[in-house]
XYZ file of C-alpha atoms in Angstrom:
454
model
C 27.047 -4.958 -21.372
C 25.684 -4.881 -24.995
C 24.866 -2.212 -27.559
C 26.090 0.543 -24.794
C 25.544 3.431 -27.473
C 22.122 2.895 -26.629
C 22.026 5.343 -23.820
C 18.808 7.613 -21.888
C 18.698 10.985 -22.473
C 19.510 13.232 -19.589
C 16.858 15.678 -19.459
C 15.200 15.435 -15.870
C 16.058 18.880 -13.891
C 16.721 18.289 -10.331
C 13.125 19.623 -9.568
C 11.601 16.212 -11.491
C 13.759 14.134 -9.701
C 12.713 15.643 -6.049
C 8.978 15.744 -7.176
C 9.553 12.228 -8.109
C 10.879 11.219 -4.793
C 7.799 12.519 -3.151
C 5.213 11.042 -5.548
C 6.607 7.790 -5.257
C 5.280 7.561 -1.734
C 2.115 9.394 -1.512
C -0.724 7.431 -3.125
C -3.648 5.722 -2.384
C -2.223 3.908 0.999
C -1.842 7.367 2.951
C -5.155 8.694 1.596
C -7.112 5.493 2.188
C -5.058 2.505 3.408
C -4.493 4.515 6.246
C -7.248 4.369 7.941
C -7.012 0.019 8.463
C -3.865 1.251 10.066
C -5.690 3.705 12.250
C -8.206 1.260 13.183
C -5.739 -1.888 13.932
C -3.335 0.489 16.243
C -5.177 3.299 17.756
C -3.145 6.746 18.093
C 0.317 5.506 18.317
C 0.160 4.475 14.818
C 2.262 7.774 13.995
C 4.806 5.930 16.179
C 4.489 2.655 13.463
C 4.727 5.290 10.445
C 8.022 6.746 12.101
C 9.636 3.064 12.742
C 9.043 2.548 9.218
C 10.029 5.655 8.114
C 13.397 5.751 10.021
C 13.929 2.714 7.858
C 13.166 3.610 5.103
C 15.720 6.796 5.549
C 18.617 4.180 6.368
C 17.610 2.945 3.352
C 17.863 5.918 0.949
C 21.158 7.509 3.049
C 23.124 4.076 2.209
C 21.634 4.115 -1.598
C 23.107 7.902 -1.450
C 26.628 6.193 -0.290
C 26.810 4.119 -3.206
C 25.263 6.464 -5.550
C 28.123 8.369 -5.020
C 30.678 5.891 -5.182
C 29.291 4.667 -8.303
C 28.361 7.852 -10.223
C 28.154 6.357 -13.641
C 25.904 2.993 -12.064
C 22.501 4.441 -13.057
C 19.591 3.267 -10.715
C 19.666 1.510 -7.504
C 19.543 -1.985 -8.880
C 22.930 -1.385 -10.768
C 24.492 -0.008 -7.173
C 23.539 -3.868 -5.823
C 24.895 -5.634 -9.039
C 28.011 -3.776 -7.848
C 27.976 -3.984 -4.418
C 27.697 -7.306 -4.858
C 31.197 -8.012 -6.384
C 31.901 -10.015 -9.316
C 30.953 -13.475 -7.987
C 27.532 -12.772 -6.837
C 26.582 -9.339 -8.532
C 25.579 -11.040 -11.523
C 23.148 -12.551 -9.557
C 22.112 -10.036 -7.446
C 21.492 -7.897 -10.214
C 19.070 -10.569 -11.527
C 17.289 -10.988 -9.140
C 16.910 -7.703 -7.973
C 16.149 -6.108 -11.148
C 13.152 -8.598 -12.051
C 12.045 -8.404 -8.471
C 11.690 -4.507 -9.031
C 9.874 -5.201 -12.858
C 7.368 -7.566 -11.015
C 6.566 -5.808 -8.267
C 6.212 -2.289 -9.988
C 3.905 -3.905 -12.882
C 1.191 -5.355 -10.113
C 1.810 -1.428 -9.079
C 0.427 -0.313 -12.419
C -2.357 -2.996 -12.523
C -3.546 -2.160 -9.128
C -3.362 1.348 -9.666
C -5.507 1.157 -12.621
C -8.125 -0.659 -11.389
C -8.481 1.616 -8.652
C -8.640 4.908 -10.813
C -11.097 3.192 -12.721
C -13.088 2.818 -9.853
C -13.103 6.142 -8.571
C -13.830 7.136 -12.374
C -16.813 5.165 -12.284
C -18.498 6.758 -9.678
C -18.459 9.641 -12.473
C -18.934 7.790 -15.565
C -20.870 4.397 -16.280
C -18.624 2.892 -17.919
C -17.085 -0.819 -16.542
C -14.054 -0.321 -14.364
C -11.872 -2.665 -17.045
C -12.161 -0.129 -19.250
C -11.893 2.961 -17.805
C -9.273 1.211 -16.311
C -7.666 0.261 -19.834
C -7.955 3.678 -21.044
C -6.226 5.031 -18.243
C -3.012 2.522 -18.960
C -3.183 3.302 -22.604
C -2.641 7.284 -21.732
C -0.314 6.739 -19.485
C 1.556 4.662 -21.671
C 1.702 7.312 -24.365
C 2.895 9.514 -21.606
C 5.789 7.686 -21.173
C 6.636 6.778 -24.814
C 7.068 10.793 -25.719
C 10.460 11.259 -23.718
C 11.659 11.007 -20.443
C 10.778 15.005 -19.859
C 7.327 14.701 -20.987
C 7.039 11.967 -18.099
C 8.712 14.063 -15.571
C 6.430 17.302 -16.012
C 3.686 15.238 -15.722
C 4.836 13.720 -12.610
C 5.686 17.130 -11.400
C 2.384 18.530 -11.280
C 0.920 15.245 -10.088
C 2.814 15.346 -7.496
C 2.476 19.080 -6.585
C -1.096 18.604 -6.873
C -0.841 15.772 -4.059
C 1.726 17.686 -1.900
C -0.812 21.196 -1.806
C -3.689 19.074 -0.790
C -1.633 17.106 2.153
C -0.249 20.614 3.200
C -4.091 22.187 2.912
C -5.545 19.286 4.625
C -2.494 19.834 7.427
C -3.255 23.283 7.940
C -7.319 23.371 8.003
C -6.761 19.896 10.452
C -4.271 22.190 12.450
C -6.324 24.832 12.982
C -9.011 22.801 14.461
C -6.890 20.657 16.729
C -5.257 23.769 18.219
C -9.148 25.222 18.823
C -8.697 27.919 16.397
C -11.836 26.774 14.216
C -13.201 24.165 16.449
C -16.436 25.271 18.839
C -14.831 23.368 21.587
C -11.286 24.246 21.850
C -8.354 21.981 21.463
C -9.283 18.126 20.575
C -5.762 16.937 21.425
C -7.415 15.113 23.788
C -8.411 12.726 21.640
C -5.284 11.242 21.577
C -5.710 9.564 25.001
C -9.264 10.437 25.572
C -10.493 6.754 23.844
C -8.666 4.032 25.464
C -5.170 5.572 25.519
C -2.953 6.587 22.977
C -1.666 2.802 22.663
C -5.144 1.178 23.189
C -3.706 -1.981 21.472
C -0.446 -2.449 23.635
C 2.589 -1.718 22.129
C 2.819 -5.441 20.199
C 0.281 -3.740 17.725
C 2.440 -0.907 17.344
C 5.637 -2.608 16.665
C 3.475 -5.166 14.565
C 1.876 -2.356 12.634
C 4.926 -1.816 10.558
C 4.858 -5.023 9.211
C 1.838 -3.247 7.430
C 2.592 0.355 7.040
C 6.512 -0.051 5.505
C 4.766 -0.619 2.291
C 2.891 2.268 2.213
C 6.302 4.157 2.315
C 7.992 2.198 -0.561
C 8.724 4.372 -3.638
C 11.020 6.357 -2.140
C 13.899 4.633 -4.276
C 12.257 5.847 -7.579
C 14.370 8.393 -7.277
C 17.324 6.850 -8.068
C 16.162 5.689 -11.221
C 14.849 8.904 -12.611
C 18.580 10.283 -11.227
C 20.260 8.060 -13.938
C 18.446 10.282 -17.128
C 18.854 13.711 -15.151
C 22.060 16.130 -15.668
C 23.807 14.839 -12.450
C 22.712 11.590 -11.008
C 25.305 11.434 -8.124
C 24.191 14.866 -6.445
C 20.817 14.719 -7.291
C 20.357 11.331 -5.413
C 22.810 12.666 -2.517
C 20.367 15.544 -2.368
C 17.264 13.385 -2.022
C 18.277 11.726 1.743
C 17.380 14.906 3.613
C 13.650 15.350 1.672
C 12.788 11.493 2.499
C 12.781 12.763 5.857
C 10.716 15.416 5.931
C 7.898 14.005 3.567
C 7.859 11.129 6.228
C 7.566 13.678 9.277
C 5.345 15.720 7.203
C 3.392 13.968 4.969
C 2.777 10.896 6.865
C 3.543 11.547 11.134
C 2.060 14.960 10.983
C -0.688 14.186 8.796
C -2.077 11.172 10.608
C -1.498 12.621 13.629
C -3.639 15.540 12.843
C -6.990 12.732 11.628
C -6.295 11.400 15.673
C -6.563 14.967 17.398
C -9.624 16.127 14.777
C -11.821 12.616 15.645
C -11.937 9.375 17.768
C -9.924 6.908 16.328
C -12.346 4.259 17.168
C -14.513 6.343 14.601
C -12.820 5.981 11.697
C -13.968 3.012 9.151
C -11.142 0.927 7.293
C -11.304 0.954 4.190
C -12.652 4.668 3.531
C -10.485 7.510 3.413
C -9.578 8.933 7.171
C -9.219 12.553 5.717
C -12.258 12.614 4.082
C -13.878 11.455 7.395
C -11.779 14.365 8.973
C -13.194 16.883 6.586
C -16.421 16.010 6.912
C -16.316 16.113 10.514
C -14.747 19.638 10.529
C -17.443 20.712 8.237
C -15.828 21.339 4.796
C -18.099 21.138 1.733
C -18.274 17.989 -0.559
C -15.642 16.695 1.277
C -15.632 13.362 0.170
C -16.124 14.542 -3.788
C -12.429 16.257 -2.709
C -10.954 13.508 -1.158
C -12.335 11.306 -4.172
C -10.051 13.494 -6.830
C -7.033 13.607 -4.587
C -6.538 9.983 -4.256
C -7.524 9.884 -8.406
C -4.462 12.164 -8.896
C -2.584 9.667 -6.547
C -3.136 6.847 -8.136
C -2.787 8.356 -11.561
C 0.648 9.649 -10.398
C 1.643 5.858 -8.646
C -0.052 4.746 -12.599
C 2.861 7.145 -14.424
C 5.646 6.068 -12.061
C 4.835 2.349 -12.540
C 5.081 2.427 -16.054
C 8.666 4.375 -16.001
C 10.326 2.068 -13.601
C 9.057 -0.811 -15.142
C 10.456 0.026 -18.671
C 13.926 1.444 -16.463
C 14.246 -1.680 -15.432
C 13.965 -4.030 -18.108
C 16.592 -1.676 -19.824
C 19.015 -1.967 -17.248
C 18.356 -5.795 -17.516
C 18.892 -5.863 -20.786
C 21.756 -4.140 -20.761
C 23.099 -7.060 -18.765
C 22.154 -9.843 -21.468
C 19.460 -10.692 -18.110
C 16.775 -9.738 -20.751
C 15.961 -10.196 -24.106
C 18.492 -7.524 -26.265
C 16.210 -6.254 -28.197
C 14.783 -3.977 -25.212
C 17.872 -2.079 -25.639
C 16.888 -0.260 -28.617
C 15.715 3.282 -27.694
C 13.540 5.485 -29.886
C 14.259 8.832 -31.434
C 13.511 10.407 -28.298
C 15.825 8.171 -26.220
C 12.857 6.544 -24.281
C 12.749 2.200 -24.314
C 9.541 1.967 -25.830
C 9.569 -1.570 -26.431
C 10.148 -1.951 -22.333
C 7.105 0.490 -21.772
C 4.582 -1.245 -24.534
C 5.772 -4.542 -22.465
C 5.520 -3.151 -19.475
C 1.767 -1.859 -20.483
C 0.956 -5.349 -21.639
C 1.811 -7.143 -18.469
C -0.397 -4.548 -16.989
C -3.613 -5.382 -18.955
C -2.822 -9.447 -18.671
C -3.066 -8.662 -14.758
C -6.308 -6.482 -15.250
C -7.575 -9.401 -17.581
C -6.742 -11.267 -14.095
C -8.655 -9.468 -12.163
C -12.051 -9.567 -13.612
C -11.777 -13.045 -15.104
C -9.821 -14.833 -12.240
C -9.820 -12.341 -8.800
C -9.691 -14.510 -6.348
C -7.298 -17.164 -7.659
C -4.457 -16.029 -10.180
C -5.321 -11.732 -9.618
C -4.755 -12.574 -5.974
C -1.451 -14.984 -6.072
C -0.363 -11.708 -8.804
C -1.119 -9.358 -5.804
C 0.186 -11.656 -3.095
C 3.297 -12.636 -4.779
C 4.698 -8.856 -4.669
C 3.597 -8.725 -1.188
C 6.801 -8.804 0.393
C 9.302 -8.543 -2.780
C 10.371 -4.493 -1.684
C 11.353 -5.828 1.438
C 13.522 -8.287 -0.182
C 14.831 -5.783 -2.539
C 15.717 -3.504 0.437
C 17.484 -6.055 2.106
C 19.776 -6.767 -1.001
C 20.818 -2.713 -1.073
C 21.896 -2.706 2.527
C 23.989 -6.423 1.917
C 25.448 -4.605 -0.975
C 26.212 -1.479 0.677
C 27.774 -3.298 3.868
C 29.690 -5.182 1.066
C 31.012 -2.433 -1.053
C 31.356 -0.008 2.076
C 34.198 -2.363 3.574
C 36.162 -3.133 0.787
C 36.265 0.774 0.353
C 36.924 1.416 3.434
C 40.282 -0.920 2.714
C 41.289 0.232 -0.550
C 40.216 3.488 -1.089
C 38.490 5.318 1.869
C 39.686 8.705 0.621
C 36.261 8.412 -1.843
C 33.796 8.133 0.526
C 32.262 11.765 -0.470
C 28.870 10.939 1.471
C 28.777 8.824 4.449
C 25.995 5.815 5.705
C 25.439 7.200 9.926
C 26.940 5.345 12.140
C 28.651 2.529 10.057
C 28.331 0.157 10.568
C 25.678 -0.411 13.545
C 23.006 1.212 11.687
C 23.405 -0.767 8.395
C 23.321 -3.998 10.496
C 20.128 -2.528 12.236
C 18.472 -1.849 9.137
C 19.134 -5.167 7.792
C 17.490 -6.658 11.293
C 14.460 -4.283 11.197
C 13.903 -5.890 7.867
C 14.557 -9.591 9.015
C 12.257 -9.044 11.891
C 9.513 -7.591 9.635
C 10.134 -10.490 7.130
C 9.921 -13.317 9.912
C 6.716 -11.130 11.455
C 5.270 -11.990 8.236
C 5.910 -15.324 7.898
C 4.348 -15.589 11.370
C 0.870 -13.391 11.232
C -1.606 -15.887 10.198
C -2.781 -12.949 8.051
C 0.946 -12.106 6.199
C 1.476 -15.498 5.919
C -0.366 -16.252 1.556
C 2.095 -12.801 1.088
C 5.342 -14.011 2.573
C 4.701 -17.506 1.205
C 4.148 -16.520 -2.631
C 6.789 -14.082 -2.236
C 9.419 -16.210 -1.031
C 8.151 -18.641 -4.091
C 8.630 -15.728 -6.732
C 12.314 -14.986 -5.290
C 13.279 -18.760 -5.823
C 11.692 -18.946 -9.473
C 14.106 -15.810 -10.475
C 16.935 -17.121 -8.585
C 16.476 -20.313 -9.993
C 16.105 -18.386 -13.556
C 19.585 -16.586 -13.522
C 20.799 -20.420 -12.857
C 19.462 -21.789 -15.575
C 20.448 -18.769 -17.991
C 23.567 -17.923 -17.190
C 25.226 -19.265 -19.658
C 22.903 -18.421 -22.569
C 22.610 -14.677 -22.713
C 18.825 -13.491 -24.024
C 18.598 -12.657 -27.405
């Protein structure tokens, strides 16, 4: 490592860093990408969410292992650099780090394009630039200090956890007959071809889909590294993943199935605003149209922190140029976020001048990149778990379940959702330029490694 006096200022509370965790999986893909979902599966697709959930869980419970193993590591790319050993952590690292940039800066581009869509149905104004305003606050968000970025995440993310828990009790209400003129609708469930109306293959397939809807669970870790106790606060997190998945997601969905057909509901257009409407509540899709602004406005802010994370942990590594070191008076990497912001509006520029050739290989190329990513914690974890379990068991504070069945099981879930892709005629542009991206960083860290960036 260079320059290590060059370090982030701890001044995340434990309440940022849970907040965090829950914003970095509710955005636009439960309040509108859902409802695809919905339509491809039928009822069971709670039983997709909770498959993809589960593994998502194994996920963060082994990142919680190593977290505390490695309390000084910083965010969950540095626990795979480790995991990894010295022969092929240097590597790993690599890889996974500028994996995580990529894929989080087609995040913030997509992100603002769709806030600037939902803002235009407000304001006439083009989407590009509505959409570049809303990077350029954001931005300045993030270049004030790591706290300023964390309160504003907070109440982002509170904002998006009342109206989930509001939409779960007025949907709950009327499922269980309470408001609804004719009783219970739980019969819904089964009422419209069965609750699996697209055999169980669409189920299972479904999470091929709905796994990335989940991702952002992880961000956690990296906001952990600038708060007063990284270890315990990303030990802490494992239980909450949990629930927000059973809550946020199962019960949620669940819920839009009892309240309407789900033969009814129209991909592409929010499910709960469909629910609302059909249960009668005012303006309901004005409501659902600010909730999924705050969403993506909140997935916008997160973007841009990870992003800029990143590349500092990178360059920390001599894996990226060493000038992104340099912190400003309030301990942020502002030259990481400005770069990270600029890579955002070259992909916006994308998008209006080129969408369906280089905006769509952008989009297509992070398709499957998280999955990827995921795989390399639980290799690392397997890894680092044995050799502990040899030398030094006594430090194993916090335990992966079931070791090491479950770790092997997570890797296969992810294999089989990898190979699923590869296979769906559909998946296939994703897994393709995915797989392409992977080999043009590996092949990167090859041809760098023995000049360090300057």
């Amino acid at each position: 490592m260079n320059d290590s006096s060059q370090t982030l200022d701890t001044a995340l509370h434990a309440r940022h860093v849970a907040m965090i965790a829950i914003g970095g999986i509710i955005g636009a893909g439960l309040f509108v990408g859902s409802s695809t979902s919905i339509n491809q599966i039928g009822p069971a697709v709670v039983v997709s969410y909770a498959l993809a959930g589960v593994v998502i869980l194994m996920i963060m419970r082994m990142l919680s292992e190593m977290a505390m193993l490695n309390p000084g590591a910083g965010s969950f790319t540095e626990h795979v650099r480790i995991g990894f050993g010295e022969t092929w952590g240097p590597l790993a690292g690599f890889v996974t780090g500028w994996l995580y940039w990529y894929f989080w800066v087609i995040v913030v581009a997509i992100e603002a394009i769709a806030g600037a869509a939902i803002i235009a149905l407000w304001v006439p104004l083009p989407v590009w630039l509505i959409g570049s305003v809303l990077l350029a606050l954001m931005t300045m968000v993030n270049l004030f200090s790591a706290r300023s970025y964390g309160e504003f995440e907070f109440w982002l993310s509170s904002a998006k956890v009342a109206a989930i828990i509001g939409f779960i009790v007025i949907a709950g209400l009327w499922a269980f007959g309470v408001t609804s003129p004719d009783g219970p609708t739980f019969a819904n469930w089964t009422a419209h071809g069965g609750f699996v109306p697209k055999g169980w293959g669409a189920v299972i397939g479904g999470v091929t889909s709905v796994i990335f809807a989940l991702c952002g669970a992880e961000i956690a870790t990296v906001a952990a590294a600038e708060s007063r106790a990284p270890a315990q606060v990303i030990a802490r997190m494992t239980g909450s993943v949990a629930l927000r998945i059973l809550l946020f997601y199962v019960v949620s969905l669940a819920l839009i199935v009892a309240v309407q057909p789900w033969d009814t509901i129209e991909p592409g257009l929010s499910p709960y605003a469909s629910s609302l409407g059909l249960m009668g509540i005012p303006a309901a899709e004005a409501i659902m149209n600010v909730v999924v602004l705050v969403a993506v406005l909140s997935c916008l802010n997160s973007g841009l922190y990870v992003t800029s994370r990143a590349l500092f942990g990178l360059a920390r590594h001599s894996d990226a140029p060493q000038s992104l070191i340099r912190l400003n008076k309030r301990k942020v990497p502002a030259r990481a976020t400005i770069i990270a912001s600029l890579f955002g509006y070259g992909a916006m520029a994308a998008s209006v001048l080129s969408p369906g050739t280089v905006f769509s290989f952008l989009v297509s190329a992070s398709g499957a990149l998280m999955l990827v990513i995921y795989l390399m914690v639980c290799l690392a974890q397997i890894r680092q778990r044995r050799i502990i379990e040899a030398t030094a068991p006594e430090t194993l504070a916090l335990r992966m379940w079931l070791f090491p069945w479950l770790s092997y099981a997570t890797v296969g879930a992810i294999v089989i959702v990898l190979l699923a892709m590869a296979l769906v005629r559909e998946l296939q542009p994703q897994f393709i330029a995915s797989a392409l991206t992977v080999v043009i960083v590996a092949a990167a860290w090859w041809a760098l490694r023995r000049k360090p960036m300057r």
